[in-house]
Amino acid sequence: MKRQSFLNVGLAVSLALAPQASAADDLGAGLAGLVIGAMIAGAAQNNPPPRQHRTPRKAAPARPAAEVQADKDMQQALNNFGFDAGPVDGSPGKRTRAAIAAFQGTLGRMQDGVITADQRALLQDAMARERLNPAEAAQLAAANPYGRRGLPAMYQRTPMAPAAPYPTPMPPYPQAPATPYAQPQLPATPAPAPVPPVAAPAAAAAAITAQDSIPDFGDLSPPAASMNNLCNQTNVLTTSNGGMATAEQMPNPGLALDEQFCLARTFATADGEKVAKDVGATQALITSLCGQMKTALSAKLADPAARPPEATLADIRKVIDASGKTLSATQVSGRVCLAEGYRTDDAAMANVALATLAAAEMKPYAELLGHHLREGFGFTANPEASRAWIRFALDAVTSGAAPAVLPNQTAERTAILSKAITAN
């Protein structure tokens, strides 16, 4: 019925619009067009357009089981050393990347949160070594400002001693071949045991006189100040205080200075060792060349407290210029020899390396020379000269010089050092 009504209405409209002069001709055309239009309309009504179906989204391909397990091992190792990587689920996210970045900071590496194959291996080796020798781990952690967090970096610098070889087993006692139908033999008469010689009487102990009864240590000279010992003690005090001092919470400015020195020392050691590895320097070459530099420049750095830092560094710069070495090459030498001085607790070598770096357009390294002057590492302790060298370094950083150590903590360290040297 609907289709018939549509035809009737179409016919009426067509007849009304057709001109009267050609009604017979146009009527046929109008009817044909009307029928076609009705058919199209009916088809559209009876056959609506098909629905558009969305293509289902393809699921992400499953990660290989070995890759997931490797990420689980990494998260477990990070958590083991105090870097909060979150759940050990094999799916690293923001929390795991933040933990990786913190771990990279203890190594003196770029803190981009993307772990390298070498860093993965270091984490696993460090965790295994800690479990094999907890006593060694506790000792190394006590000597590191980062505590247990610093163990992977410490293990990297102190390779594990090779295991003692198993004792060679004794060869089996040779057995005499059995003689068939051997005749029984009577046992031989044993020889008499030798008589042990009579021991000579022991000499009478010398009598202790009244003069020797009280030991006298007054003639002994005090040992040289040790950078390693200071940082061991500082780590113990920092741990007992519940953490390092900040610019807002600084009950002991002297301890705050020691904490910042030990942090910088750890960073500089790792940095110099990396540079040495990058340039392919062997330990024998480092020992030889850094020893030569110490001998050649120690006289130029005999008393840095007697003159302003600028005057002392100007003398070192003259030696650098006369050597014909580029500033870039000099900076490499300074960083390598600074790490060697800190590794071997050689204050004189560390002092020469620091002065060389500061004279070679890396003035912020003067901060560590200030700490050395304060504690008497290779110099006579001089608190006033110490403050002058640290201020010199801080002024250089404020003027735009690249920080020498811990670049991600520059603002915080600057605030701590400025407050500490003012109050100390």
Coordinates of C-alpha atoms in Angstrom, one line a residue:
M1 CA 0.0 0.0 0.0
K2 CA 2.8 2.4 0.8
R3 CA 4.3 1.8 -2.6
Q4 CA 1.0 2.4 -4.4
S5 CA 0.4 5.7 -2.5
F6 CA 3.8 6.8 -3.5
L7 CA 3.1 6.1 -7.2
N8 CA -0.3 8.0 -7.1
V9 CA 1.4 11.0 -5.5
G10 CA 4.2 10.9 -8.0
L11 CA 1.8 10.7 -10.9
A12 CA -0.3 13.7 -9.6
V13 CA 2.8 15.8 -9.2
S14 CA 4.1 14.9 -12.7
L15 CA 0.8 15.7 -14.3
A16 CA 0.5 19.0 -12.6
L17 CA 4.0 20.1 -13.6
A18 CA 3.8 18.9 -17.3
P19 CA 3.0 21.6 -19.9
Q20 CA -0.5 21.3 -21.5
A21 CA 0.7 21.5 -25.2
S22 CA 2.8 18.3 -25.0
A23 CA 0.7 16.3 -22.5
A24 CA 0.7 13.1 -24.5
D25 CA 4.5 13.0 -25.0
D26 CA 5.5 14.1 -21.6
L27 CA 3.1 11.9 -19.8
G28 CA 5.0 8.7 -20.8
A29 CA 8.3 10.2 -19.8
G30 CA 6.9 11.3 -16.5
L31 CA 5.4 7.9 -15.7
A32 CA 8.7 6.2 -16.6
G33 CA 10.7 8.5 -14.3
L34 CA 8.1 8.1 -11.6
V35 CA 8.3 4.3 -11.7
I36 CA 12.1 4.3 -11.6
G37 CA 12.1 6.8 -8.6
A38 CA 9.6 4.6 -6.8
M39 CA 11.7 1.5 -7.4
I40 CA 14.8 3.3 -6.1
A41 CA 12.9 4.5 -3.0
G42 CA 11.5 1.1 -2.3
A43 CA 14.9 -0.5 -2.6
A44 CA 16.4 2.0 -0.3
Q45 CA 13.6 1.5 2.2
N46 CA 13.7 -2.3 2.0
N47 CA 17.6 -2.5 1.9
P48 CA 19.1 -0.1 4.4
P49 CA 22.9 0.5 4.0
P50 CA 25.0 -2.1 5.9
R51 CA 26.5 -1.1 9.2
Q52 CA 30.2 -0.3 9.3
H53 CA 32.1 -2.7 11.5
R54 CA 35.2 -1.5 13.4
T55 CA 38.3 -3.6 12.8
P56 CA 39.3 -5.0 16.2
R57 CA 42.6 -3.6 17.5
K58 CA 45.4 -6.1 17.3
A59 CA 46.8 -7.1 20.7
A60 CA 50.5 -6.2 21.4
P61 CA 52.8 -9.1 20.7
A62 CA 53.9 -11.0 23.8
R63 CA 57.4 -10.2 25.0
P64 CA 59.9 -13.1 25.0
A65 CA 60.0 -14.8 28.4
A66 CA 63.8 -14.3 28.6
E67 CA 63.4 -10.5 28.2
V68 CA 60.7 -10.4 30.9
Q69 CA 62.9 -12.4 33.3
A70 CA 65.8 -10.1 32.6
D71 CA 63.7 -7.1 33.6
K72 CA 62.5 -9.0 36.8
D73 CA 66.1 -9.7 37.7
M74 CA 67.0 -6.0 37.2
Q75 CA 64.1 -4.8 39.3
Q76 CA 65.0 -7.3 42.1
A77 CA 68.7 -6.1 42.1
L78 CA 67.7 -2.4 42.1
N79 CA 65.4 -3.0 45.1
N80 CA 68.1 -5.1 46.8
F81 CA 70.5 -2.1 46.8
G82 CA 67.8 0.4 48.0
F83 CA 66.7 1.8 44.6
D84 CA 62.9 1.6 44.7
A85 CA 62.0 0.0 41.4
G86 CA 58.5 -1.0 42.5
P87 CA 57.0 -4.5 42.1
V88 CA 59.2 -7.2 40.5
D89 CA 56.8 -7.8 37.6
G90 CA 59.1 -7.6 34.5
S91 CA 57.3 -4.5 33.2
P92 CA 59.5 -1.5 33.9
G93 CA 57.6 1.8 34.2
K94 CA 58.3 5.3 35.6
R95 CA 59.2 3.9 39.0
T96 CA 61.8 1.5 37.6
R97 CA 63.2 4.2 35.3
A98 CA 63.6 6.6 38.3
A99 CA 65.4 3.8 40.2
I100 CA 67.7 3.2 37.2
A101 CA 68.5 6.9 37.0
A102 CA 69.4 7.0 40.8
F103 CA 71.6 3.9 40.3
Q104 CA 73.4 5.5 37.3
G105 CA 74.1 8.6 39.5
T106 CA 76.1 6.5 42.0
L107 CA 78.2 5.3 39.0
G108 CA 78.8 8.9 37.8
R109 CA 77.0 8.1 34.6
M110 CA 74.3 10.0 32.7
Q111 CA 71.0 9.6 34.6
D112 CA 68.7 8.9 31.7
G113 CA 66.9 6.0 33.2
V114 CA 67.8 3.7 30.3
I115 CA 69.9 0.8 31.6
T116 CA 72.8 -0.6 29.5
A117 CA 73.9 -4.2 29.2
D118 CA 77.0 -3.4 31.3
Q119 CA 75.0 -1.8 34.0
R120 CA 72.6 -4.8 34.1
A121 CA 75.6 -7.1 34.5
L122 CA 77.1 -5.0 37.2
L123 CA 73.8 -5.1 39.2
Q124 CA 73.6 -8.9 39.0
D125 CA 77.3 -9.4 39.8
A126 CA 77.1 -7.0 42.7
M127 CA 74.1 -8.8 44.2
A128 CA 75.8 -12.1 43.9
R129 CA 79.0 -10.8 45.4
E130 CA 77.2 -9.3 48.4
R131 CA 75.5 -12.6 49.2
L132 CA 78.8 -14.5 48.9
N133 CA 80.6 -12.2 51.3
P134 CA 78.3 -10.1 53.6
A135 CA 81.2 -9.1 55.8
E136 CA 83.0 -7.5 52.8
A137 CA 79.8 -5.8 51.7
A138 CA 79.2 -4.3 55.1
Q139 CA 82.8 -3.0 55.2
L140 CA 82.6 -1.4 51.7
A141 CA 79.1 0.1 52.5
A142 CA 80.5 1.8 55.6
A143 CA 83.3 3.4 53.5
N144 CA 80.8 4.8 50.9
P145 CA 78.7 8.0 51.3
Y146 CA 75.9 6.2 49.4
G147 CA 75.9 3.2 51.9
R148 CA 74.6 0.0 50.3
R149 CA 73.5 2.0 47.3
G150 CA 77.2 2.5 46.5
L151 CA 78.1 -1.2 46.6
P152 CA 77.8 -1.8 42.8
A153 CA 80.2 1.1 42.2
M154 CA 82.6 0.0 44.9
Y155 CA 82.6 -3.6 43.5
Q156 CA 83.3 -2.2 40.0
R157 CA 86.5 -0.5 41.4
T158 CA 87.6 -3.4 43.6
P159 CA 87.4 -6.7 41.6
M160 CA 86.8 -9.9 43.6
A161 CA 89.9 -11.7 44.5
P162 CA 90.3 -15.0 42.7
A163 CA 89.2 -18.0 44.6
A164 CA 92.0 -20.1 46.2
P165 CA 92.7 -23.2 44.1
Y166 CA 91.7 -26.5 45.5
P167 CA 94.6 -28.4 47.1
T168 CA 96.2 -31.0 44.8
P169 CA 95.0 -34.4 45.9
M170 CA 97.8 -36.8 47.0
P171 CA 98.5 -39.5 44.5
P172 CA 97.3 -43.0 45.6
Y173 CA 99.7 -45.1 47.5
P174 CA 101.3 -47.5 45.0
Q175 CA 100.2 -51.0 45.5
A176 CA 102.6 -53.9 44.8
P177 CA 101.3 -56.2 42.2
A178 CA 99.9 -59.4 43.7
T179 CA 102.3 -62.3 43.3
P180 CA 100.4 -65.5 42.5
Y181 CA 101.1 -68.3 44.9
A182 CA 103.4 -66.1 47.0
Q183 CA 105.0 -67.8 49.9
P184 CA 104.2 -66.3 53.3
Q185 CA 107.0 -64.2 54.7
L186 CA 107.7 -63.6 58.3
P187 CA 107.5 -59.9 59.3
A188 CA 110.8 -58.1 59.5
T189 CA 112.0 -57.0 63.0
P190 CA 111.2 -53.3 63.3
A191 CA 114.2 -51.0 63.9
P192 CA 114.3 -49.3 67.3
A193 CA 112.8 -45.8 67.3
P194 CA 115.4 -43.1 67.5
V195 CA 115.8 -41.4 70.9
P196 CA 114.8 -37.7 70.7
P197 CA 117.6 -35.4 71.7
V198 CA 117.4 -33.7 75.1
A199 CA 116.2 -30.1 74.7
A200 CA 118.5 -27.4 76.0
P201 CA 117.2 -25.5 79.0
A202 CA 115.3 -22.4 78.0
A203 CA 117.1 -19.1 78.6
A204 CA 115.8 -17.2 81.5
A205 CA 113.6 -14.2 80.5
A206 CA 115.2 -10.9 80.8
A207 CA 114.0 -9.0 83.8
I208 CA 111.8 -5.9 83.1
T209 CA 113.2 -2.9 84.7
A210 CA 111.1 -0.1 86.2
Q211 CA 112.1 2.2 83.3
D212 CA 110.7 -0.2 80.7
S213 CA 107.5 -1.0 82.5
I214 CA 105.6 2.1 81.1
P215 CA 105.8 2.3 77.3
D216 CA 106.6 5.6 75.8
F217 CA 105.0 6.7 72.5
G218 CA 106.0 10.3 72.7
D219 CA 108.7 10.1 70.0
L220 CA 106.4 8.8 67.2
S221 CA 105.2 11.3 64.6
P222 CA 101.5 11.4 63.9
P223 CA 100.4 9.7 60.6
A224 CA 99.5 11.8 57.6
A225 CA 95.8 12.7 57.3
S226 CA 93.9 10.0 55.3
M227 CA 91.1 10.9 52.9
N228 CA 89.9 7.3 53.1
N229 CA 89.7 7.3 56.9
L230 CA 87.8 10.6 56.9
C231 CA 85.2 9.3 54.6
N232 CA 84.8 6.1 56.6
Q233 CA 84.2 8.1 59.7
T234 CA 81.9 10.5 57.9
N235 CA 79.8 7.7 56.6
V236 CA 79.3 6.3 60.1
L237 CA 78.3 9.7 61.5
T238 CA 75.9 10.3 58.6
T239 CA 74.3 7.0 59.1
S240 CA 73.8 7.5 62.8
N241 CA 72.3 11.0 62.1
G242 CA 69.7 9.4 59.8
G243 CA 71.0 11.0 56.6
M244 CA 73.0 13.8 55.1
A245 CA 72.7 17.4 56.1
T246 CA 70.7 19.8 53.9
A247 CA 70.8 23.6 53.6
E248 CA 67.7 23.7 55.7
Q249 CA 68.7 21.1 58.3
M250 CA 72.4 21.5 59.1
P251 CA 73.2 20.9 62.8
N252 CA 76.9 20.5 62.2
P253 CA 78.4 22.6 59.3
G254 CA 81.8 20.8 59.6
L255 CA 80.1 17.4 59.1
A256 CA 78.1 18.8 56.2
L257 CA 81.4 19.9 54.5
D258 CA 82.8 16.4 55.0
E259 CA 79.8 14.8 53.6
Q260 CA 80.0 16.9 50.4
F261 CA 83.7 16.2 50.1
C262 CA 83.2 12.5 50.3
L263 CA 80.4 12.6 47.8
A264 CA 82.5 14.6 45.4
R265 CA 85.5 12.2 46.0
T266 CA 83.4 9.2 45.1
F267 CA 82.1 10.8 41.9
A268 CA 85.5 12.0 40.8
T269 CA 87.0 8.5 41.4
A270 CA 84.3 6.9 39.2
D271 CA 84.6 9.6 36.6
G272 CA 88.4 9.3 36.3
E273 CA 88.3 5.6 36.1
K274 CA 85.8 5.8 33.2
V275 CA 88.0 8.3 31.4
A276 CA 91.0 6.0 31.8
K277 CA 89.0 3.1 30.4
D278 CA 87.8 5.2 27.5
V279 CA 91.3 6.2 26.5
G280 CA 92.7 2.7 27.0
A281 CA 95.2 3.6 29.8
T282 CA 96.7 0.6 31.6
Q283 CA 97.3 0.7 35.3
A284 CA 101.1 0.7 34.7
L285 CA 100.8 3.7 32.5
I286 CA 98.6 5.6 34.9
T287 CA 101.0 4.9 37.8
S288 CA 103.9 6.1 35.8
L289 CA 102.5 9.2 34.2
C290 CA 100.6 10.4 37.2
G291 CA 103.7 9.9 39.3
Q292 CA 105.6 12.1 36.9
M293 CA 103.0 14.8 37.1
K294 CA 103.0 14.8 40.9
T295 CA 106.8 15.1 40.9
A296 CA 106.8 18.0 38.4
L297 CA 104.1 20.1 39.8
S298 CA 104.2 19.5 43.6
A299 CA 106.7 22.5 44.0
K300 CA 104.2 24.8 42.3
L301 CA 101.6 23.8 44.9
A302 CA 103.7 23.8 48.0
D303 CA 101.7 26.3 49.9
P304 CA 98.3 27.3 48.3
A305 CA 97.3 29.0 51.5
A306 CA 100.0 31.7 51.0
R307 CA 98.4 33.3 47.9
P308 CA 94.9 33.7 46.4
P309 CA 93.7 30.8 44.2
E310 CA 94.1 32.9 41.0
A311 CA 97.9 33.4 41.6
T312 CA 98.5 29.7 42.3
L313 CA 96.5 28.6 39.3
A314 CA 98.3 31.1 37.1
D315 CA 101.7 29.4 37.9
I316 CA 100.2 25.9 37.0
R317 CA 98.7 27.3 33.8
K318 CA 102.2 28.5 32.7
V319 CA 103.5 24.9 33.1
I320 CA 100.5 23.6 31.0
D321 CA 101.1 26.1 28.2
A322 CA 104.8 25.4 28.2
S323 CA 104.2 21.6 27.9
G324 CA 102.5 22.1 24.5
K325 CA 99.5 20.0 25.6
T326 CA 96.0 21.0 24.6
L327 CA 93.6 21.9 27.4
S328 CA 91.4 18.9 26.4
A329 CA 94.4 16.5 26.8
T330 CA 95.3 18.2 30.1
Q331 CA 91.8 17.8 31.4
V332 CA 91.9 14.1 30.6
S333 CA 95.2 13.7 32.5
G334 CA 93.9 15.6 35.5
R335 CA 90.7 13.5 35.8
V336 CA 92.6 10.2 35.5
C337 CA 95.3 11.2 38.0
L338 CA 92.7 12.6 40.4
A339 CA 90.9 9.2 40.4
E340 CA 94.3 7.5 41.0
G341 CA 95.2 9.8 43.9
Y342 CA 91.8 9.1 45.5
R343 CA 92.0 5.4 44.9
T344 CA 95.4 5.1 46.5
D345 CA 94.8 7.7 49.2
D346 CA 97.7 9.8 47.7
A347 CA 96.9 13.3 48.8
A348 CA 99.8 14.9 46.9
M349 CA 98.8 13.3 43.6
A350 CA 95.2 14.4 44.1
N351 CA 96.2 17.9 44.9
V352 CA 98.3 18.3 41.8
A353 CA 95.5 16.8 39.7
L354 CA 92.9 19.2 41.2
A355 CA 95.2 22.3 40.6
T356 CA 95.8 21.1 37.0
L357 CA 92.1 20.8 36.3
A358 CA 91.3 24.2 37.9
A359 CA 94.1 25.8 35.8
A360 CA 92.8 24.1 32.7
E361 CA 89.6 26.1 32.6
M362 CA 87.7 23.7 35.0
K363 CA 87.7 26.1 38.0
P364 CA 84.9 24.3 40.0
Y365 CA 87.5 21.6 40.8
A366 CA 89.0 24.1 43.2
E367 CA 86.3 23.2 45.7
L368 CA 88.0 19.9 46.4
L369 CA 91.3 21.6 47.0
G370 CA 89.4 23.7 49.6
H371 CA 88.3 20.6 51.4
H372 CA 91.9 19.3 51.3
L373 CA 93.1 22.5 52.9
R374 CA 90.5 22.3 55.6
E375 CA 91.4 18.7 56.5
G376 CA 95.2 18.9 55.9
F377 CA 95.4 16.4 53.1
G378 CA 98.9 17.1 51.7
F379 CA 99.0 20.6 53.3
T380 CA 99.0 22.1 56.7
A381 CA 95.3 22.5 57.6
N382 CA 94.1 26.1 57.1
P383 CA 90.4 26.8 57.5
E384 CA 90.6 30.3 56.1
A385 CA 92.4 29.3 52.9
S386 CA 89.9 26.4 52.6
R387 CA 87.0 28.9 52.6
A388 CA 88.8 31.0 49.9
W389 CA 89.2 28.1 47.6
I390 CA 85.6 26.8 48.0
R391 CA 84.3 30.3 47.4
F392 CA 86.5 30.6 44.3
A393 CA 84.9 27.4 42.9
L394 CA 81.3 28.5 43.8
D395 CA 81.8 31.8 42.1
A396 CA 82.9 30.0 39.0
V397 CA 79.7 27.8 39.0
T398 CA 77.6 30.9 39.6
S399 CA 79.3 32.6 36.6
G400 CA 78.3 29.7 34.3
A401 CA 81.2 27.2 34.6
A402 CA 80.2 23.6 34.3
P403 CA 80.1 21.9 37.7
A404 CA 83.0 19.5 38.4
V405 CA 81.0 16.8 40.2
L406 CA 77.4 15.7 40.6
P407 CA 75.9 18.0 38.0
N408 CA 72.3 17.0 38.9
Q409 CA 72.8 18.2 42.4
T410 CA 74.5 21.6 41.6
A411 CA 71.9 23.9 43.2
E412 CA 71.6 21.8 46.3
R413 CA 75.3 21.4 46.8
T414 CA 75.9 25.1 46.2
A415 CA 73.4 26.0 48.9
I416 CA 74.9 23.5 51.4
L417 CA 78.5 24.6 50.7
S418 CA 77.7 28.3 50.9
K419 CA 75.9 28.0 54.2
A420 CA 78.5 25.6 55.7
I421 CA 81.6 27.7 55.0
T422 CA 79.8 30.7 56.4
A423 CA 78.9 28.9 59.6
N424 CA 82.1 26.8 60.0

